[in-house]
Short mmCIF file of C-alpha atoms and ligand atoms in Angstrom, two decimals:
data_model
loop_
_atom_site.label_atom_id
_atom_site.label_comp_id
_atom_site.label_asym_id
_atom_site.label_seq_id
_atom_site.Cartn_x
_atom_site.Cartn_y
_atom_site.Cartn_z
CA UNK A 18 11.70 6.07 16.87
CA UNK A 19 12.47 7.25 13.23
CA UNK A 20 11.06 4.47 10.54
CA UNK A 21 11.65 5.04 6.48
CA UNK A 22 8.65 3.64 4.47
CA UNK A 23 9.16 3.25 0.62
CA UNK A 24 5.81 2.81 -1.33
CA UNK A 25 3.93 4.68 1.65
CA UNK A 26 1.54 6.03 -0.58
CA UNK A 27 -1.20 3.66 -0.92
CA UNK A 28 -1.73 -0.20 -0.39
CA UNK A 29 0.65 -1.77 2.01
CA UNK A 30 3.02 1.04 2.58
CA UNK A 31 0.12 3.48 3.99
CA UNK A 32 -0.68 0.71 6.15
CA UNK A 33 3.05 0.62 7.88
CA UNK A 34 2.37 4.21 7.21
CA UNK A 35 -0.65 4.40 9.39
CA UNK A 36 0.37 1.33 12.40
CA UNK A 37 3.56 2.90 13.05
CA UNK A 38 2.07 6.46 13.57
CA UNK A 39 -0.50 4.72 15.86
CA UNK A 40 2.79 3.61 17.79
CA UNK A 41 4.08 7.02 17.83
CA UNK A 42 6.86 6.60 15.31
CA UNK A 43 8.49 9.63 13.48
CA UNK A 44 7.90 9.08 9.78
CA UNK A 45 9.94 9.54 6.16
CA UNK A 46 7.23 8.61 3.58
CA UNK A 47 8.20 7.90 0.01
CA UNK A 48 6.69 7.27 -3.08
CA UNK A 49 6.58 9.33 -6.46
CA UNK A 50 2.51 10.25 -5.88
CA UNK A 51 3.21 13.92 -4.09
CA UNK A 52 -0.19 14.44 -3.46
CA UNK A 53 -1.36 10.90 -1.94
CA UNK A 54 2.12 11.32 0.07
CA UNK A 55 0.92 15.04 1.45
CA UNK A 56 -2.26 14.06 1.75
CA UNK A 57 -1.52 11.01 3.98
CA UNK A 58 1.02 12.60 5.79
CA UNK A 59 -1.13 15.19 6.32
CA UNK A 60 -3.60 13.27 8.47
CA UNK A 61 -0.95 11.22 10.49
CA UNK A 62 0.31 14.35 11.81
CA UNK A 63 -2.72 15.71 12.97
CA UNK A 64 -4.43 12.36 14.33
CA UNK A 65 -0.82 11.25 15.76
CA UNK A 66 0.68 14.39 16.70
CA UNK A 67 4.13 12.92 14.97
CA UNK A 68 6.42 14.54 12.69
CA UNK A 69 6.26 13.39 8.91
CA UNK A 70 8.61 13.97 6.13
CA UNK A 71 7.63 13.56 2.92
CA UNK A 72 10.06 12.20 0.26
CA UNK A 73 8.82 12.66 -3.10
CA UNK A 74 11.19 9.98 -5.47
CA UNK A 75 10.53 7.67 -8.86
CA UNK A 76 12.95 4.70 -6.97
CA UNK A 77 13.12 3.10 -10.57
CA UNK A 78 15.95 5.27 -11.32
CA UNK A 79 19.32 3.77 -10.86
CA UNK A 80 20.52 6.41 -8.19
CA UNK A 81 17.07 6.43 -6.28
CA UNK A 82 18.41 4.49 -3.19
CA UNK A 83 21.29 7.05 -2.64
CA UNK A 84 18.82 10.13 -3.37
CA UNK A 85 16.73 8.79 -0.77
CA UNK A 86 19.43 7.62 1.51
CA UNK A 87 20.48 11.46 1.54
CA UNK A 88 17.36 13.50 1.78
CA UNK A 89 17.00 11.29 5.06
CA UNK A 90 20.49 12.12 6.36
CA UNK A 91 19.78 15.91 5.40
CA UNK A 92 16.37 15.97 6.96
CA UNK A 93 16.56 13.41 9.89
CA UNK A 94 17.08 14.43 13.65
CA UNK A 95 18.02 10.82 15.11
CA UNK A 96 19.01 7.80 13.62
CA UNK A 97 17.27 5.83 11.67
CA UNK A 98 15.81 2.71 13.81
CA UNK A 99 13.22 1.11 10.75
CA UNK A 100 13.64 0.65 7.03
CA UNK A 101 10.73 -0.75 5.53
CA UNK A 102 11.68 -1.65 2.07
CA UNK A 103 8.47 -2.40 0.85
CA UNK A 104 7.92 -0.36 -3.05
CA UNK A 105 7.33 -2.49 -5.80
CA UNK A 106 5.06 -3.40 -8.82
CA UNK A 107 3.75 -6.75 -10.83
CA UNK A 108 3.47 -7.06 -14.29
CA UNK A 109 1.31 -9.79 -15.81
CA UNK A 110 1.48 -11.81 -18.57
CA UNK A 111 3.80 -14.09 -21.15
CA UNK A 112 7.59 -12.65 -19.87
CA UNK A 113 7.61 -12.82 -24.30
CA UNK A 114 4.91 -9.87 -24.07
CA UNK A 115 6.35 -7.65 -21.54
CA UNK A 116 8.02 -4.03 -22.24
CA UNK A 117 11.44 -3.48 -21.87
CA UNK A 118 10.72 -0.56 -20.01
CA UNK A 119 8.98 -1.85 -17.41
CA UNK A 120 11.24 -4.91 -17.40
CA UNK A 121 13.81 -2.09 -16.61
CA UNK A 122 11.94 -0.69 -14.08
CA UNK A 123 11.34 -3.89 -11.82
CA UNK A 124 14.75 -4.87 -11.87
CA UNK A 125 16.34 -1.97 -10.84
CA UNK A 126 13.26 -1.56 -8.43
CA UNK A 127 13.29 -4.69 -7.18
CA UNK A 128 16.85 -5.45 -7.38
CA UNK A 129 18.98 -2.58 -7.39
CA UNK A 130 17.40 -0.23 -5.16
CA UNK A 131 16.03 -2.76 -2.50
CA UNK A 132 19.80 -3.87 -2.68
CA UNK A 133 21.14 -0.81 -2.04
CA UNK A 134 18.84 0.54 0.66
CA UNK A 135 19.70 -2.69 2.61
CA UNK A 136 23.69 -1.57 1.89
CA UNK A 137 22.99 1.99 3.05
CA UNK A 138 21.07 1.77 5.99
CA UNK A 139 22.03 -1.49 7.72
CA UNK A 140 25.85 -0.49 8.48
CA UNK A 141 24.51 2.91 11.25
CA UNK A 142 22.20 0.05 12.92
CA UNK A 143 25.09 -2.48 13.02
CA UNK A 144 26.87 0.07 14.81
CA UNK A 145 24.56 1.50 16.68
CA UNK A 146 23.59 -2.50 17.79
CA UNK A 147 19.90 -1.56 17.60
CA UNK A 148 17.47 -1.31 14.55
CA UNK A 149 15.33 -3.15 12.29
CA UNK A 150 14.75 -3.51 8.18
CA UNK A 151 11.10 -5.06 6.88
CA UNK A 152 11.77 -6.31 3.71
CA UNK A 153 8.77 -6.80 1.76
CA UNK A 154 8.81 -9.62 -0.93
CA UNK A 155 6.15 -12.02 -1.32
CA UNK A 156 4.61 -15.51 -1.34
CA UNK A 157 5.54 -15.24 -4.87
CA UNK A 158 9.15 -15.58 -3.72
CA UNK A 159 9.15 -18.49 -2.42
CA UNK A 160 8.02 -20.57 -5.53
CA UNK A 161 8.05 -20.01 -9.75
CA UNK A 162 5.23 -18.13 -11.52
CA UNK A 163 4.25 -18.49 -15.18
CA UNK A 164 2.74 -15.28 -16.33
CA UNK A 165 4.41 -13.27 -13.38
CA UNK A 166 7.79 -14.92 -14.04
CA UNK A 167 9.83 -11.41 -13.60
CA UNK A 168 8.21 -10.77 -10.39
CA UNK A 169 8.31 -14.07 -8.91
CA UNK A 170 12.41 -13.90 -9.79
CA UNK A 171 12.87 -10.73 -8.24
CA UNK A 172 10.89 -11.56 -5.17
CA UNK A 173 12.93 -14.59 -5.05
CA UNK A 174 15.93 -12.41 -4.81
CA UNK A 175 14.18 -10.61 -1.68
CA UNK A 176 14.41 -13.86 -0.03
CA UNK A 177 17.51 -15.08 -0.38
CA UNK A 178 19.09 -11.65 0.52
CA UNK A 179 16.96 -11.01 3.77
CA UNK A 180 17.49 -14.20 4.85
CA UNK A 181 21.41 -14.27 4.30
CA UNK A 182 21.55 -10.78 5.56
CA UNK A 183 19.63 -11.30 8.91
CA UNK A 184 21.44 -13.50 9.79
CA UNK A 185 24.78 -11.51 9.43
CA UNK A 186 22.62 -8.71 11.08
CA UNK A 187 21.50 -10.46 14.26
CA UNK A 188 24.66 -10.65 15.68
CA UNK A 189 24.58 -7.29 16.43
CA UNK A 190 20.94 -6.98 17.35
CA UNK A 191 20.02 -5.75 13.77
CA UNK A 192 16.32 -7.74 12.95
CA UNK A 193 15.95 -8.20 9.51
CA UNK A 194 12.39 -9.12 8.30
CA UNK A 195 11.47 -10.67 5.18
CA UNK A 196 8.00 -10.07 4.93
CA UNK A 197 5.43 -12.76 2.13
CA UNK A 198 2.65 -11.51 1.98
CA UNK A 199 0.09 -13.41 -0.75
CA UNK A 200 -2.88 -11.91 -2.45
CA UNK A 201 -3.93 -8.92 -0.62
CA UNK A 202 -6.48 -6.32 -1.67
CA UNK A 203 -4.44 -2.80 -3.00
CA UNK A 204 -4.16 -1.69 -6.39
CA UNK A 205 -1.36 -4.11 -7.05
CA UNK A 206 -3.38 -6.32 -9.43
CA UNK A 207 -5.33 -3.35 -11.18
CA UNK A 208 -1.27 -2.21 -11.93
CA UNK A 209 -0.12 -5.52 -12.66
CA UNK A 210 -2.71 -5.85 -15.41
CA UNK A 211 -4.35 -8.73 -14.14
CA UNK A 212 -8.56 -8.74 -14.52
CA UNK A 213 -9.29 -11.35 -12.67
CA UNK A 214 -8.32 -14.44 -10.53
CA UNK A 215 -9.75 -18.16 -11.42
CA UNK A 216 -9.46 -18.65 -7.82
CA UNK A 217 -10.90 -15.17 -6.18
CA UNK A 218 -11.66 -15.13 -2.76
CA UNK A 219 -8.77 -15.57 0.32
CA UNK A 220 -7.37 -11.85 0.10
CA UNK A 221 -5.96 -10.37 3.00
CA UNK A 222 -5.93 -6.78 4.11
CA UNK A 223 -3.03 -4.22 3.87
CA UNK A 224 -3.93 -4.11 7.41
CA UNK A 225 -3.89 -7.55 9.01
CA UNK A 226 -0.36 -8.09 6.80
CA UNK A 227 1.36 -5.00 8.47
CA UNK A 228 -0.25 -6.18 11.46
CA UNK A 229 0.84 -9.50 11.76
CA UNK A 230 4.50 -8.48 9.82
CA UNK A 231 4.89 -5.89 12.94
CA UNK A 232 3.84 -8.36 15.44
CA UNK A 233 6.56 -10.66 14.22
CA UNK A 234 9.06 -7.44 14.52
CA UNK A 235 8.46 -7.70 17.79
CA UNK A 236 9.08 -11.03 18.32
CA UNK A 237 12.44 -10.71 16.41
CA UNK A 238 11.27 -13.04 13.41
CA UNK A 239 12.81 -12.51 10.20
CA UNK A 240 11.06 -14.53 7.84
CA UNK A 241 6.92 -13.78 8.31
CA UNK A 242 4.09 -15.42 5.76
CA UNK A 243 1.13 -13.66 6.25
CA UNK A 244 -2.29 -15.30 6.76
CA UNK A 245 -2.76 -18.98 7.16
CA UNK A 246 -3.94 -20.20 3.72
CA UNK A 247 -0.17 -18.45 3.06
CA UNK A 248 0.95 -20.35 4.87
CA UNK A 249 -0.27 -23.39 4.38
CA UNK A 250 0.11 -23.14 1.00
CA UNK A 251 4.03 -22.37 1.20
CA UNK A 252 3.63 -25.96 3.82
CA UNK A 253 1.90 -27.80 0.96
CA UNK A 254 3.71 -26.78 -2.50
CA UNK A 255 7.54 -27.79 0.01
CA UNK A 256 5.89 -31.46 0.15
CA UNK A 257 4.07 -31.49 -3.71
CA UNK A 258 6.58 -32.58 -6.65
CA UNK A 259 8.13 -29.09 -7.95
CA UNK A 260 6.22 -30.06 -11.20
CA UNK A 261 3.03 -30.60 -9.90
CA UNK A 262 2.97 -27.32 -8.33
CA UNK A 263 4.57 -24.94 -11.29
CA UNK A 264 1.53 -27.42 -13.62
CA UNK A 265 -1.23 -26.11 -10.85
CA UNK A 266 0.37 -22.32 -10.75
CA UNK A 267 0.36 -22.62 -14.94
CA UNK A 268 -4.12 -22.98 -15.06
CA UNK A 269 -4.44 -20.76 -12.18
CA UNK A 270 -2.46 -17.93 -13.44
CA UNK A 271 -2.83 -18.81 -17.06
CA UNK A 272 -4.65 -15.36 -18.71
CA UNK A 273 -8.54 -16.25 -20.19
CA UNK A 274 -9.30 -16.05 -23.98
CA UNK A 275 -10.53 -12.55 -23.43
CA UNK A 276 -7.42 -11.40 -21.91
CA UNK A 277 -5.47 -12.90 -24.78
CA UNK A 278 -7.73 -11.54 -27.68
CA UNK A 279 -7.61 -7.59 -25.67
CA UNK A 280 -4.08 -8.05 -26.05
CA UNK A 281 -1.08 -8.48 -23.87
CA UNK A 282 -1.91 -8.43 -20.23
CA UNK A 283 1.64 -7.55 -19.28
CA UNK A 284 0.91 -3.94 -21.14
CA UNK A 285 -0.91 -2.56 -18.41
CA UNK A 286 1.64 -3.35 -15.77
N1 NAP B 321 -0.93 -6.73 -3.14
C1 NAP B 321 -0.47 -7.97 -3.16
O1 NAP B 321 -1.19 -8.94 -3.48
C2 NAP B 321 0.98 -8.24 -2.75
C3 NAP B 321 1.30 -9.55 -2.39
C4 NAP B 321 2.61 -9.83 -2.01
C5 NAP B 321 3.55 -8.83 -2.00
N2 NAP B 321 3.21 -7.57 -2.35
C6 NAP B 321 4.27 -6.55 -2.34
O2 NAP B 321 3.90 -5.51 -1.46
C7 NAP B 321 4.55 -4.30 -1.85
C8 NAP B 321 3.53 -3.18 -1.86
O3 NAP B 321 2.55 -3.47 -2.84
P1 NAP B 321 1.01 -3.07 -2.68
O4 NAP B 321 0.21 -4.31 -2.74
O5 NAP B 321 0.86 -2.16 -1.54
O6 NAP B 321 0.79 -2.32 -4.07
P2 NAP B 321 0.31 -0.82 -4.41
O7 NAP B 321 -0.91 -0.50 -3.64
O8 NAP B 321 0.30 -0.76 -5.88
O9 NAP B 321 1.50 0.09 -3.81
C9 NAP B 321 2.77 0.10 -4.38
C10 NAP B 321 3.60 1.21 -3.75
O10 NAP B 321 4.91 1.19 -4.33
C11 NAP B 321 5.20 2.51 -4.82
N3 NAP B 321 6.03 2.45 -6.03
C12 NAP B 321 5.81 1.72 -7.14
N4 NAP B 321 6.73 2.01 -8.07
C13 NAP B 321 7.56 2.95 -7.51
C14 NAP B 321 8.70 3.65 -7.99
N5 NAP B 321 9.17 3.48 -9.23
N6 NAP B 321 9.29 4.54 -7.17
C15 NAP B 321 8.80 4.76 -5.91
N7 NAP B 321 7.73 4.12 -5.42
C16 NAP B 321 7.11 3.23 -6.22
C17 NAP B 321 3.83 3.12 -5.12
O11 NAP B 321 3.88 4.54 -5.01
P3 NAP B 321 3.72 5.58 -6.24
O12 NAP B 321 2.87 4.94 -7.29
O13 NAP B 321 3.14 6.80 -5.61
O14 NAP B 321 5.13 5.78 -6.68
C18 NAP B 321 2.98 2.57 -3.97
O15 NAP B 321 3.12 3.36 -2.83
C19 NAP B 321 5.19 -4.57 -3.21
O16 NAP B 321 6.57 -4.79 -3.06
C20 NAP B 321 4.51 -5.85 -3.67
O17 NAP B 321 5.32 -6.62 -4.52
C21 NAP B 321 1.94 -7.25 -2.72
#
């Protein structure tokens, strides 16, 4: 089994990394970090005994998707049976505050090449009738955020796409996953920008989401909240007034004095 991991170099991508090795998968890592990627792939091929290819890419770019959708083609030896769409960033802070650049770089991140990895890979597995795409959004796609009000959007997007999509895709056998995770301990935040939570606590591993997002792989799911206070949070803010919840999201999320006098929090994103 061939799987295609982007963001495999740290957080939640070396955790897909990592599981599917453990299950004996053949691996294409990506990420831009060349030496977390060799170093990781590195040590799956010697604990594993599995072939890794490493994929070194900046996906930001507007032609990432088809650069990576043909260094796979050139270097693959079977089809591709897993896409796990799972790069991406946050950026913190009043949407006023935020640099174009990295504005730039989420959507076409978040948008354009999750979009068009979905468009290359899913017609082989359609024909093929067998495969599988994780998508990797986030809890944060299923309601608004103030002060991660690009991210939330974009994640949104991940949704609504997956969703459609799988279901187009499971007449043919295709599973397509749309995987919300919440708050879960990787460097995310630290590259988000954000300090730190009012309400800390209730993290989840990179591990126990991949564990729990592959578990649901194998039961064919294709929409997967991770973790029960996820979950029951997603239960509780469907059955709370829509202003209620975006007024509770506002004082959680809403950046402390000290954040605002150090400056935009958005600028470390
Ligand atoms: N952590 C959370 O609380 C949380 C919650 C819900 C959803 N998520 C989602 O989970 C996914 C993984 O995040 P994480 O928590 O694992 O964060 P992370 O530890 O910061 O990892 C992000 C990964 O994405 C890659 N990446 C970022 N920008 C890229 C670019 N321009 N081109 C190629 N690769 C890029 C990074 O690799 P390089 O830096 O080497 O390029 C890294 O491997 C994201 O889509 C995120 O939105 C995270």
């Amino acid at each position: 089994m061939l799987a295609v991991i982007t963001g495999a170099s740290r957080g939640i991508g070396e955790s897909y990394a990592r599981q599917l090795a453990a299950r004996g998968c053949t691996l294409h890592l990506t990420a831009r970090d060349a030496g977390r990627l060799a170093r990781l792939a590195g040590e799956l091929r010697t604990q594993h005994g599995i072939a890794v290819e490493e994929i070194v890419l900046d996906l930001a770019q507007p032609d990432g998707a088809e650069r990576l959708y043909a260094e796979v083609r050139r270097r693959r030896t079977a089809p591709v049976d897993l896409l796990v769409n799972n790069a991406g960033f946050g950026l913190y802070g009043e949407f006023a505050d935020q640099p174009m650049p990295k504005i730039q770089d989420m959507l076409v991140l978040h948008l354009l090449t999750f979009t068009k990895l979905v468009r290359l890979f899913l017609p082989e597995m359609r024909e093929r009738r067998s495969g599988a795409i994780i998508n990797v959004s986030s809890v944060a796609g299923l309601m608004a955020l103030p002060y991660l009000s690009l991210y939330a959007a974009t994640k949104a997007f991940m949704v609504s796409l997956g969703e459609g999509v799988a279901l187009e895709a499971g007449k043919y056998g295709v599973v397509v996953q749309t995987c919300c995770p919440g708050r879960t301990a990787t460097d995310f935040h630290e590259t988000a920008g954000v300090k730190e939570y009012r309400t800390p606590g209730g993290e989840q591993t990179a591990d126990e989401v991949v564990a729990e997002s592959l578990a649901a792989l194998d039961r064919g799911r294709s929409l997967v909240i991770t973790g029960r206070r996820n979950r029951l949070l997603v239960r509780l803010q469907q059955i709370v007034p829509r202003r209620m919840v975006l007024w509770a999201a506002e004082r959680v999320l809403r950046p402390s004095r000290e954040e605002v006098r150090l400056g935009a929090p958005g600028a470390g994103g």
